[in-house]
Coordinates of C-alpha atoms in Angstrom, one line a residue:
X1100 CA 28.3 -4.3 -14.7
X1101 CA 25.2 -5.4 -12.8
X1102 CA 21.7 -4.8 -13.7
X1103 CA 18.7 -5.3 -11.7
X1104 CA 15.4 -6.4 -13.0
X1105 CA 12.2 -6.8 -11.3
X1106 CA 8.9 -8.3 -12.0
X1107 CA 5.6 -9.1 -10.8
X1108 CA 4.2 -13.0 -9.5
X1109 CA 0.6 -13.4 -8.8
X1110 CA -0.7 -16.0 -6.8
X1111 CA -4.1 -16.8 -7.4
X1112 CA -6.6 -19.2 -5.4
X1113 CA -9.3 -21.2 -6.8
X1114 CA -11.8 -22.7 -4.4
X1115 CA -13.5 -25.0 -7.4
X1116 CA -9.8 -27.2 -8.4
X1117 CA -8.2 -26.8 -5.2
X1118 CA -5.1 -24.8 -6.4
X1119 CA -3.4 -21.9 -6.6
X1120 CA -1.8 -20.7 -9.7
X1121 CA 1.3 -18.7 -10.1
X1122 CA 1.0 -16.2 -13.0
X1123 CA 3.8 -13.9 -14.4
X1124 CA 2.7 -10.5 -14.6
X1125 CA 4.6 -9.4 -17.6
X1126 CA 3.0 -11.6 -20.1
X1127 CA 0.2 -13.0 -18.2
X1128 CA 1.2 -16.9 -18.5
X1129 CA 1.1 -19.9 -15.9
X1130 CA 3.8 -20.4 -14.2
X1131 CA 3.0 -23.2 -11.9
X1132 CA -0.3 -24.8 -10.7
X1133 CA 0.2 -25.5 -7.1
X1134 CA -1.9 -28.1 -5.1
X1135 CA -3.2 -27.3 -2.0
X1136 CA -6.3 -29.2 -0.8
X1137 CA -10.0 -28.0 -1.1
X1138 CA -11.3 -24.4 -1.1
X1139 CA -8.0 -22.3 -0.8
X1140 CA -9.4 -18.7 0.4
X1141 CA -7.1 -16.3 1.9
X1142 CA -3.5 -15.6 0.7
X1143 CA -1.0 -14.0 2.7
X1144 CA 2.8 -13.1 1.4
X1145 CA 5.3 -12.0 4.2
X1146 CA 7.7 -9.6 4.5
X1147 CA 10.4 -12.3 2.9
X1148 CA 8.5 -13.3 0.2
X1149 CA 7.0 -16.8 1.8
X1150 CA 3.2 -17.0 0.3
X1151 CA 0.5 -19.0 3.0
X1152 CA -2.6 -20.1 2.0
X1153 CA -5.6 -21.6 3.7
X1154 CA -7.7 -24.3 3.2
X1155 CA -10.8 -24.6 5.5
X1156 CA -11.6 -28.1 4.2
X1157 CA -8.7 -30.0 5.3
X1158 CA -7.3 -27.8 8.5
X1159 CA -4.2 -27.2 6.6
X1160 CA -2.3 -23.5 5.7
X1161 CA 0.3 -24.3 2.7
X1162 CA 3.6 -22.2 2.9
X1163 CA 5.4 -21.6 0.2
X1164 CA 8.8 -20.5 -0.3
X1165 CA 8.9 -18.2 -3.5
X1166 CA 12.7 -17.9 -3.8
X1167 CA 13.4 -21.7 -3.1
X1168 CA 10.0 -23.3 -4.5
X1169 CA 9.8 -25.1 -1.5
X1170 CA 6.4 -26.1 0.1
X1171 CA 5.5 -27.0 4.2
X1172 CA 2.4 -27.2 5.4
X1173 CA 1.0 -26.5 8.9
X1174 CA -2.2 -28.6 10.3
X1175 CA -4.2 -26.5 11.7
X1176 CA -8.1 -26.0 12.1
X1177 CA -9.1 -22.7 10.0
X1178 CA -12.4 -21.3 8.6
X1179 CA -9.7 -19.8 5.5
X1180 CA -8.8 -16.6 7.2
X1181 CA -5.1 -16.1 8.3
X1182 CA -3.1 -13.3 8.8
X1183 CA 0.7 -13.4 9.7
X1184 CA 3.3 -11.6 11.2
X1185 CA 6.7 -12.6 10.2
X1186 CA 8.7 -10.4 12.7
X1187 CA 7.5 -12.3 15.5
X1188 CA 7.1 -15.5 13.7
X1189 CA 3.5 -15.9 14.9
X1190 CA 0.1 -17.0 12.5
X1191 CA -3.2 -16.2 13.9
X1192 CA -5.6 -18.4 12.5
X1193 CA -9.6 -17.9 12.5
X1194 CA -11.3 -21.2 13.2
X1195 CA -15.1 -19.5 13.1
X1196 CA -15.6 -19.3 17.1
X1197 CA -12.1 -18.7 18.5
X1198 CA -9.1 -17.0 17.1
X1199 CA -5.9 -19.0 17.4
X1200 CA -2.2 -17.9 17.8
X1201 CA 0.4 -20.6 16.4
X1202 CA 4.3 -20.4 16.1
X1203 CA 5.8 -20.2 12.9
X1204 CA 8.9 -22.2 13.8
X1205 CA 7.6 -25.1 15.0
X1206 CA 3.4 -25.2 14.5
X1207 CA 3.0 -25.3 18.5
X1208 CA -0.4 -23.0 19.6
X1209 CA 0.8 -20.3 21.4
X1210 CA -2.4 -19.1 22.5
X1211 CA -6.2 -18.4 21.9
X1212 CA -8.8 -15.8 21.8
X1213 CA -13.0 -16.9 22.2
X1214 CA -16.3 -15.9 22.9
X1215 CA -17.0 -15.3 19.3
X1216 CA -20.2 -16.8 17.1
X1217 CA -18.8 -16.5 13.0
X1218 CA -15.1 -15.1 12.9
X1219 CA -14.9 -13.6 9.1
X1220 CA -11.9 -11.7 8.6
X1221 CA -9.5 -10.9 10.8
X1222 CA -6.1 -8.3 9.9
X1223 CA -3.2 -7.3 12.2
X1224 CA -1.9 -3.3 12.1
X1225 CA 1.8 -2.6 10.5
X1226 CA 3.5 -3.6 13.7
X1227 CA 1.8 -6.4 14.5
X1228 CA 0.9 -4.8 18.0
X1229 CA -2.7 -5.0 17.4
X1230 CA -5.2 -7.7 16.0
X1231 CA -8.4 -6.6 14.9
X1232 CA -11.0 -9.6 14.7
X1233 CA -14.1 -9.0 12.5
X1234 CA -17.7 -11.2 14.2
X1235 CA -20.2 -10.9 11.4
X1236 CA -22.9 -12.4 13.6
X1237 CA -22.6 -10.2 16.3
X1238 CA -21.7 -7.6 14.0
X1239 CA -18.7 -6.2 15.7
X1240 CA -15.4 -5.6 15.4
X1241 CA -12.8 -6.4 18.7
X1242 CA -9.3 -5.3 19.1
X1243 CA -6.4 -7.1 20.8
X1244 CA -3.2 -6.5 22.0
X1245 CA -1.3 -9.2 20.2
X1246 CA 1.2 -9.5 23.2
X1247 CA -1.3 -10.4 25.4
X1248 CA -3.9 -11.0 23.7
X1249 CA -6.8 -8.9 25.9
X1250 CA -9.0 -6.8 24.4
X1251 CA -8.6 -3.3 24.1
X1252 CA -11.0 -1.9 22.3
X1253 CA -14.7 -3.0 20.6
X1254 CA -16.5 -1.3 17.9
X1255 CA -20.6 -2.6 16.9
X1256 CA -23.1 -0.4 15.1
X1257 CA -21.0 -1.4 12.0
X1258 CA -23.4 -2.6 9.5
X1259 CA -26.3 -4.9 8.6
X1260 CA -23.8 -6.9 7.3
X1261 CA -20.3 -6.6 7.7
X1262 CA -17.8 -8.6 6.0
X1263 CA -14.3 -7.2 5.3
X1264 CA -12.0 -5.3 7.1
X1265 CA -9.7 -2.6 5.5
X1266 CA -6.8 -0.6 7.4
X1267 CA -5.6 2.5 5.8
X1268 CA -1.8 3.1 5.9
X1269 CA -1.7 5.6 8.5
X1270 CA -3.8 3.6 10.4
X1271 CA -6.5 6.6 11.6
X1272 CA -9.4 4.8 10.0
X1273 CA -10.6 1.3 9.5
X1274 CA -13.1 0.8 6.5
X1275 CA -15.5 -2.1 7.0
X1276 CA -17.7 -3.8 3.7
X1277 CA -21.2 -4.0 3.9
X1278 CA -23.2 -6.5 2.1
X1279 CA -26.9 -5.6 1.4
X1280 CA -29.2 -7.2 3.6
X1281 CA -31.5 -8.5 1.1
X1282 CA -30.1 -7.2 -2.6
X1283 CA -32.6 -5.4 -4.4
X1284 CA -34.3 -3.8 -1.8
X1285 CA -31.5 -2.8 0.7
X1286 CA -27.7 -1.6 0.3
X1287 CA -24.7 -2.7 1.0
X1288 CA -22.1 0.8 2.0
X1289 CA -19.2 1.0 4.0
X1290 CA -18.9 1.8 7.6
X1291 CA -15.4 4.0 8.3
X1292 CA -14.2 3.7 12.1
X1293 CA -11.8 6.7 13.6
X1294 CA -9.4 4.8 15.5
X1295 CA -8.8 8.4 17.2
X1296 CA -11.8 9.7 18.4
X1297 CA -14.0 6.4 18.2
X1298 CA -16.4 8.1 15.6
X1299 CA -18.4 5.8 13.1
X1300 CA -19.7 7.3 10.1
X1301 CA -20.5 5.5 6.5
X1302 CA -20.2 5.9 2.7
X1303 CA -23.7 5.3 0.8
X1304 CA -24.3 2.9 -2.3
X1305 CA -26.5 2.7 -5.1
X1306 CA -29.4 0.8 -4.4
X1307 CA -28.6 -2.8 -5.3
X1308 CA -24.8 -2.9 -3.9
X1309 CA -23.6 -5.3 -2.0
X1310 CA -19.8 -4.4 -1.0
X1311 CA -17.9 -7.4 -0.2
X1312 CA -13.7 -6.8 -0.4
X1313 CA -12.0 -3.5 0.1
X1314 CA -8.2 -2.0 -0.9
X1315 CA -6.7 1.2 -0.6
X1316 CA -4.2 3.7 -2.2
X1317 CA -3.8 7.4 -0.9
X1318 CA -6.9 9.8 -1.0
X1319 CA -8.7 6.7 -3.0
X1320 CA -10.6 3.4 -1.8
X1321 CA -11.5 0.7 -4.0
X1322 CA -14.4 -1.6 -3.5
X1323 CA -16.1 -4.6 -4.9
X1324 CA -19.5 -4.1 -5.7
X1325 CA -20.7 -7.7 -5.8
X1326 CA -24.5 -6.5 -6.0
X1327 CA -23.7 -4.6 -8.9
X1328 CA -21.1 -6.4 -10.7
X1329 CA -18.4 -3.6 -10.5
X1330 CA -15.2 -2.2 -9.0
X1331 CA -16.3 1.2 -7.1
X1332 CA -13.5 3.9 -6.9
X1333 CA -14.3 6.4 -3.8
X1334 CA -12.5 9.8 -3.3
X1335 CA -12.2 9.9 0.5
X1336 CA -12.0 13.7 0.6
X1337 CA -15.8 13.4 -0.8
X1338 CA -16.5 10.2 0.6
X1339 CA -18.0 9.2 -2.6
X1340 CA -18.1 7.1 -5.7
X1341 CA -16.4 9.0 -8.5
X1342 CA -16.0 6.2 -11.0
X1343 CA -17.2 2.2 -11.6
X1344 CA -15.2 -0.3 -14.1
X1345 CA -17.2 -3.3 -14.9
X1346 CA -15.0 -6.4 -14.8
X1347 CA -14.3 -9.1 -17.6
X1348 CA -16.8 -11.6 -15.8
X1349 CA -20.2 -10.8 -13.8
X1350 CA -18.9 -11.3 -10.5
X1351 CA -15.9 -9.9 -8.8
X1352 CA -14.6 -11.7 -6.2
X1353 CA -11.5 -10.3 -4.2
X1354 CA -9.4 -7.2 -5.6
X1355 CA -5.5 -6.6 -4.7
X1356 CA -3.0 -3.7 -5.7
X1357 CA 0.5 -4.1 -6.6
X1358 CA 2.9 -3.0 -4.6
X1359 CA 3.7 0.0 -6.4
X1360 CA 0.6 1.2 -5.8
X1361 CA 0.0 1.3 -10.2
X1362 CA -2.1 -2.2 -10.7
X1363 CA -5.2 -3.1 -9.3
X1364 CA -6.0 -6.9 -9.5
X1365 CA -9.1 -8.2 -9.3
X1366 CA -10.3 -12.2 -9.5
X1367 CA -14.1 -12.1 -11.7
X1368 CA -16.1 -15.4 -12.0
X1369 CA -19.5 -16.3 -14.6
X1370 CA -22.1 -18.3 -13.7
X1371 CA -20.2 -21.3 -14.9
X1372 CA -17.3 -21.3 -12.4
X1373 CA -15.3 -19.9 -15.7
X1374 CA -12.6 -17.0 -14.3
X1375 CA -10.3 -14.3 -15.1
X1376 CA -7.8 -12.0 -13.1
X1377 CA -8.2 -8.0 -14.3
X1378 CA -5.1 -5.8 -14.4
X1379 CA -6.6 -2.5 -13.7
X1380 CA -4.6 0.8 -14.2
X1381 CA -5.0 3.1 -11.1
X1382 CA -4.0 6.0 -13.0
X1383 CA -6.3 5.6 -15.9
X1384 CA -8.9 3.7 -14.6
X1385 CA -9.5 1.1 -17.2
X1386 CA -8.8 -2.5 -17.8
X1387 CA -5.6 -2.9 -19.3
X1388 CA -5.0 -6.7 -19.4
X1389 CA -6.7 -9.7 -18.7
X1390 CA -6.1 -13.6 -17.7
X1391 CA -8.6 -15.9 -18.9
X1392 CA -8.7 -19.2 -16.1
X1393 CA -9.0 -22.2 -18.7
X1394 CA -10.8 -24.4 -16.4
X1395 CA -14.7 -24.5 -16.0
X1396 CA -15.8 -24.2 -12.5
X1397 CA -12.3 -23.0 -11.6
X1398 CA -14.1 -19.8 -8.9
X1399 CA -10.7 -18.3 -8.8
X1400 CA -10.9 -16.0 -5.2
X1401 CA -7.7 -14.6 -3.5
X1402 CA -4.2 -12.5 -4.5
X1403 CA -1.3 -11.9 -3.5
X1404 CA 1.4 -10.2 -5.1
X1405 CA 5.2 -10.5 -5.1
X1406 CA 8.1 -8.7 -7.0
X1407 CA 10.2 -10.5 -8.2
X1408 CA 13.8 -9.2 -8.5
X1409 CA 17.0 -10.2 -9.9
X1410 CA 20.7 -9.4 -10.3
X1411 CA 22.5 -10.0 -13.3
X1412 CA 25.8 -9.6 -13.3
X1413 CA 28.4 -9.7 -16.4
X1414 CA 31.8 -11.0 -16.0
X1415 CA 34.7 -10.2 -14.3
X1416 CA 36.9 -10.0 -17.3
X1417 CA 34.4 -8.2 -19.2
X1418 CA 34.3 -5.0 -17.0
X1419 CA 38.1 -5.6 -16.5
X1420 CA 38.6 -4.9 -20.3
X1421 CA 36.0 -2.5 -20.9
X1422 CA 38.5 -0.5 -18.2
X1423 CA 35.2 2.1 -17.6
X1424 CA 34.8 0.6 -13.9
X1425 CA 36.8 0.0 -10.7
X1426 CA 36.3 -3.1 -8.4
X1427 CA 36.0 -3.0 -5.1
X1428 CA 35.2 -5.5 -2.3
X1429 CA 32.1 -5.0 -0.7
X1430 CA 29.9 -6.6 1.7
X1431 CA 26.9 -8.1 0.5
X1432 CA 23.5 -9.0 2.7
X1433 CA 22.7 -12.8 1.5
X1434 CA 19.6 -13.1 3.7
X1435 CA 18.0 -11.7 6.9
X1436 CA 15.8 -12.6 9.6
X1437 CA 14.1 -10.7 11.8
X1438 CA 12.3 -11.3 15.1
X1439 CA 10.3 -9.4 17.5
X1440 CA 10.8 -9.9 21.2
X1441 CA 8.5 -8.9 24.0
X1442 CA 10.1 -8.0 27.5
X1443 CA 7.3 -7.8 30.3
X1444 CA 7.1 -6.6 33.5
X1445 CA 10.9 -6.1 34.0
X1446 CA 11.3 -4.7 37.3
X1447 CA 14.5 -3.0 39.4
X1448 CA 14.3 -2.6 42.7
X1449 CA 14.7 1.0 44.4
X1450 CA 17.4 0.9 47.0
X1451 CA 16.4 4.5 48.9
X1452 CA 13.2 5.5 50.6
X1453 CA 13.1 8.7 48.9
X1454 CA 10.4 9.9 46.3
X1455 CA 11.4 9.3 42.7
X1456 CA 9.9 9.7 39.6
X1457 CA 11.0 8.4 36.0
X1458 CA 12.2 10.6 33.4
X1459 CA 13.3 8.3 30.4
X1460 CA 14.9 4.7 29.7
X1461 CA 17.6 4.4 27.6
X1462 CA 18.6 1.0 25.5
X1463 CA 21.8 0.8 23.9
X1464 CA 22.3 -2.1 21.4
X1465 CA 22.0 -5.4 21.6
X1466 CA 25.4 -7.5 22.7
X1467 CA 25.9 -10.9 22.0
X1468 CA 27.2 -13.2 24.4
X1469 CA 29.8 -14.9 21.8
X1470 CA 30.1 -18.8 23.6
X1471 CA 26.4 -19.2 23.1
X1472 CA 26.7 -18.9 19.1
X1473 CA 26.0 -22.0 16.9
X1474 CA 24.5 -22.9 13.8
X1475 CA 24.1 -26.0 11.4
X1476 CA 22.1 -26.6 8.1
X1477 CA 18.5 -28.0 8.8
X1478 CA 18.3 -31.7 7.9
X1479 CA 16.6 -32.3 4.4
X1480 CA 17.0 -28.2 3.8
X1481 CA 20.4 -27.6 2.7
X1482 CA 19.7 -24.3 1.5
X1483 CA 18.8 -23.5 5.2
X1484 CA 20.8 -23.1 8.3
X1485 CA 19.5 -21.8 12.0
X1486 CA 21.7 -19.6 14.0
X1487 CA 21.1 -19.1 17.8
X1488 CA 22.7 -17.0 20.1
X1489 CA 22.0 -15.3 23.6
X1490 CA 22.2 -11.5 23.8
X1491 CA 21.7 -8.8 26.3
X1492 CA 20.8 -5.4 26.1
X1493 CA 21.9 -2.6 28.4
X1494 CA 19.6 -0.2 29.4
X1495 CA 19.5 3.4 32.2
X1496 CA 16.3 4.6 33.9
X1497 CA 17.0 8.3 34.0
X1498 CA 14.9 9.4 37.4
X1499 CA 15.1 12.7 39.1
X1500 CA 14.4 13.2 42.9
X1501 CA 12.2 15.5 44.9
X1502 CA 15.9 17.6 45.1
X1503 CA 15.9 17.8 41.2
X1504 CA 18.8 15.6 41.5
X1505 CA 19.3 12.9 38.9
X1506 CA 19.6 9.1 39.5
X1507 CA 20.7 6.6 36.6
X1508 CA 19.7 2.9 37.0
X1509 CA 21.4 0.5 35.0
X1510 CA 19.5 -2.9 34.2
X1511 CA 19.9 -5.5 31.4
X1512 CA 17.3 -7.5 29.0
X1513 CA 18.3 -10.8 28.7
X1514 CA 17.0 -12.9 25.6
X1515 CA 18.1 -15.1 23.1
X1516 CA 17.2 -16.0 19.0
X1517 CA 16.9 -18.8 16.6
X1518 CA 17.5 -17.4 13.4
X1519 CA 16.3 -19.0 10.3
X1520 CA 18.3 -17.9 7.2
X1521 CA 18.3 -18.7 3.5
X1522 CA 22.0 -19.5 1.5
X1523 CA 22.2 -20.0 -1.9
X1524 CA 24.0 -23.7 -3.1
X1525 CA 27.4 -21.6 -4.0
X1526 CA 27.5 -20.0 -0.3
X1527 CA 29.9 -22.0 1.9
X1528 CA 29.7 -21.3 5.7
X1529 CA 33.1 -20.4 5.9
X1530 CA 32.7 -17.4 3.6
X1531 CA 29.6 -15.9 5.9
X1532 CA 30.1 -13.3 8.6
X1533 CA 26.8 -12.3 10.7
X1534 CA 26.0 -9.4 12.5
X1535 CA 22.8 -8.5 15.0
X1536 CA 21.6 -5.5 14.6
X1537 CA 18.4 -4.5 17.7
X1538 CA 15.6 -1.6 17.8
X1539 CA 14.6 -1.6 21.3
X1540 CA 11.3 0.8 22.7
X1541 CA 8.8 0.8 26.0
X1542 CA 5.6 -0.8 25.0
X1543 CA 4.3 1.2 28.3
X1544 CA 5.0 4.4 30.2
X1545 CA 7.1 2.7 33.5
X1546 CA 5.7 3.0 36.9
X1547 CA 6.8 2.4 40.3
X1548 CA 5.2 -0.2 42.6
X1549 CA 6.1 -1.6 46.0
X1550 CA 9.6 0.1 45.7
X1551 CA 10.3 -1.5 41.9
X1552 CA 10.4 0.5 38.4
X1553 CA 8.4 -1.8 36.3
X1554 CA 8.2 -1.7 33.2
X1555 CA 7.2 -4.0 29.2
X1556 CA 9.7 -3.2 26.1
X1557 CA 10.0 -5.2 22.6
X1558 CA 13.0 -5.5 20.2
X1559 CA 13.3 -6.0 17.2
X1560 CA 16.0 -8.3 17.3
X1561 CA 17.7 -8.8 13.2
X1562 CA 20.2 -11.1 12.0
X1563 CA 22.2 -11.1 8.5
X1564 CA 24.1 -13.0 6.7
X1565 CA 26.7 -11.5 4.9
X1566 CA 29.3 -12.5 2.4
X1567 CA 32.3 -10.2 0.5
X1568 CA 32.2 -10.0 -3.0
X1569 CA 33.3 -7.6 -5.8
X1570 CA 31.5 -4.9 -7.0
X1571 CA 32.1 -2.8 -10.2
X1572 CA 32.2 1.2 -9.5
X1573 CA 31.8 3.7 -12.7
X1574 CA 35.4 5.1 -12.6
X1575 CA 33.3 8.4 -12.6
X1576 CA 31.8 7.8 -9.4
X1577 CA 35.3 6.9 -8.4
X1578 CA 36.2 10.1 -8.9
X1579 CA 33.7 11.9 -6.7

């Protein structure tokens, strides 16, 4: 038989003790108090469960292995903003007047982006394709291809005061906090960007608020209303406030929700430094649990949220003699690594004079050249091992000439990866098989020039381990 269970971790930053606490969702208790160096601020949890936070005090950002409990730490410059994209392995890191790109294998910069006054918040869209870099002095908000890091796009009449940037999921509409001006006698509101037609328009406030953190969920946005010492909930079909739940303490600080979109977390503080962490039910719209900090002067700030999940599996003999299930060998995926791969300016020449025009390129699936494979366990990691490997990937330009005839064009990408995968203590080499898997797409439409086909692509290049084990099959599913 095997069960799965799942629960939720909260991580939890506190700029006055310089830690970040690791809470267990279920019954609200400390799990660990992690030290990370003076005034943690943001927290960001990647795609594989590895939690980084930044410290603007020392130049450092703390990684954090949450399966393994294993800590590294990068030194670099920050202001305490960070965002990270784990398929490319890259870290872009806000250090107030330019925004830096570092690799995540190795700490080396990989590249810059200046020209601003106060960086503030910066966030990346699901692909990673696009950062989005938030100047609260110049009040405006810059977009950048990430591959090349020039600017696209630039949005200002944002706000008096902008502070927080917010991408809904389907990625039409950024949502930008205002703070009030001067509280009391301005308002803070929220500025909404359409990313599609380049409109800005903007959600009105009490007088008094001062918006300073922003999620999402659906038709709904949630916002803390520092001024007012609130959580606002906004319909988006109204573009209004609808309802306000006071938190525990007087002044919310940073707000999260959980990954199944049920919990809304948010960090509150008194005037003493004295904290708690909120669990808010989306549904109901009420406080339905609480997590008082302990410490005085503890300002607890940022959140990030992991599920935790787990397989528990009962013994062979067991299911054997309970003769209700089958078992089967099956392949199981112990880890995986993924990596995105940018392929610019690939050209192929064009043999004939004649007047082409492209209709369509066509990647087939990665290959991998076998005599480049190796891999080893990292010294003082035995738990991890790096694979590379070169690969290539075949690819046809479909064209069609001014005779409607049609021309194929073969071509290859040429790359190669350095995997960095997880096995648990029980996993010996021998037993581990691993297989490549690639997603390969045009970043841009190809063109000719001076007789070539030119054209950028990116793949998504993943590697997993797997191992064979047993698995135990109802004998009624057998059946079917």
């Amino acid at each position: 038989m095997v069960n799965a269970v799942s629960k939720n971790i909260y991580y939890v930053s506190k700029l006055g003790t310089d830690t970040v606490s690791i809470i267990d969702g279920d019954n609200l208790s400390i799990i660990e108090e992690v030290k990370v160096g003076p005034r943690p601020y943001d927290i960001v949890i990647d795609n594989k469960n590895n939690v980084y936070i930044a410290t603007d005090r020392n130049n450092k950002v703390t990684i954090i292995d949450h399966a393994t409990k294993t800590e590294k730490r990068l030194y670099i410059p920050n202001n305490g903003h960070i965002k990270v994209d784990s398929i490319s392995q890259r870290i872009y890191v806000s250090s107030t007047e330019e925004v830096h790109v570092y690799s995540l294998y190795d700490g080396e910069e990989l590249g810059r982006i200046n020209g601003f006054i106060a960086v503030d918040c910066i966030d990346l869209n699901s692909d990673g394709s696009k950062l989005f870099i938030l100047d609260i002095f110049q009040n405006e908000i810059k977009v950048y291809d990430t591959s090349s890091l020039m600017l696209i796009k630039k949005y200002n009449k944002i706000g008096m005061a902008p502070n927080y940037i917010f991408i809904e999921d389907e990625e039409r509409y950024i949502y930008i906090s205002n703070k009030s001006a001067s509280r009391g006698k301005f308002t803070g509101n929220i500025h909404v960007v359409d990313l599609e037609s380049d409109k800005i328009s903007y959600i009105e406030f009490p007088l008094g608020s001062s918006i300073t953190d922003l999620e999402g969920n659906s038709n709904y946005l949630y916002a803390v209303n520092n001024g007012l010492n609130r959580i606002d909930i906004i319909d988006l079909k109204k573009y209004e406030v609808t309802e306000s739940i006071k938190t525990t303490l007087e002044e919310p600080q940073k707000i999260r929700i959980s990954l199944d979109k049920r919990l809304l977390l948010v960090t509150s503080k008194d005037n003493k430094g004295r904290g708690a962490l909120d669990i808010i039910d989306i549904e109901k719209q009420i406080i339905v649990n609480t997590f008082k900090f302990k410490e005085n002067n503890c300002n607890p700030y940022d959140i990030g949220v992991i599920k935790e999940e787990k397989i528990l599996y009962n013994s062979l003999e067991e299911n054997l003699n309970e003769n209700k299930e089958s078992a089967i060998l099956a392949n199981k995926v112990i880890s995986t690594y993924k990596e995105k791969i940018i392929f610019q300016q690939e050209t192929n020449e064009l043999l004939s004079e004649e007047i082409i025009e492209v209709e369509e390129v066509i990647f087939e699936k990665c290959k991998v050249v076998e005599e480049s494979k190796s891999r080893g366990l990292i010294d003082n990691k035995r738990n991890y091992l790096i694979f590379k490997f070169e690969f290539y990937i075949p690819y046809y330009i479909s064209c069609i000439n001014s005779k409607k005839e049609k021309i194929i064009i073969k071509g290859i990408l040429n790359g190669k990866q350095k995997a960095v995968l997880y096995i648990e203590d029980n996993n010996s080499l021998d037993d581990l098989d691993f297989i490549i898997r690639s997603s390969t797409q045009l970043m841009i439409t190809p063109y000719i020039k001076d007789r070539f086909i030119i054209f950028d692509a990116s793949s998504i290049i993943t590697t997993y381990i797997i191992k064979e084990e047993l698995v135990f099959l109802p004998d009624k599913l057998k059946e079917l």
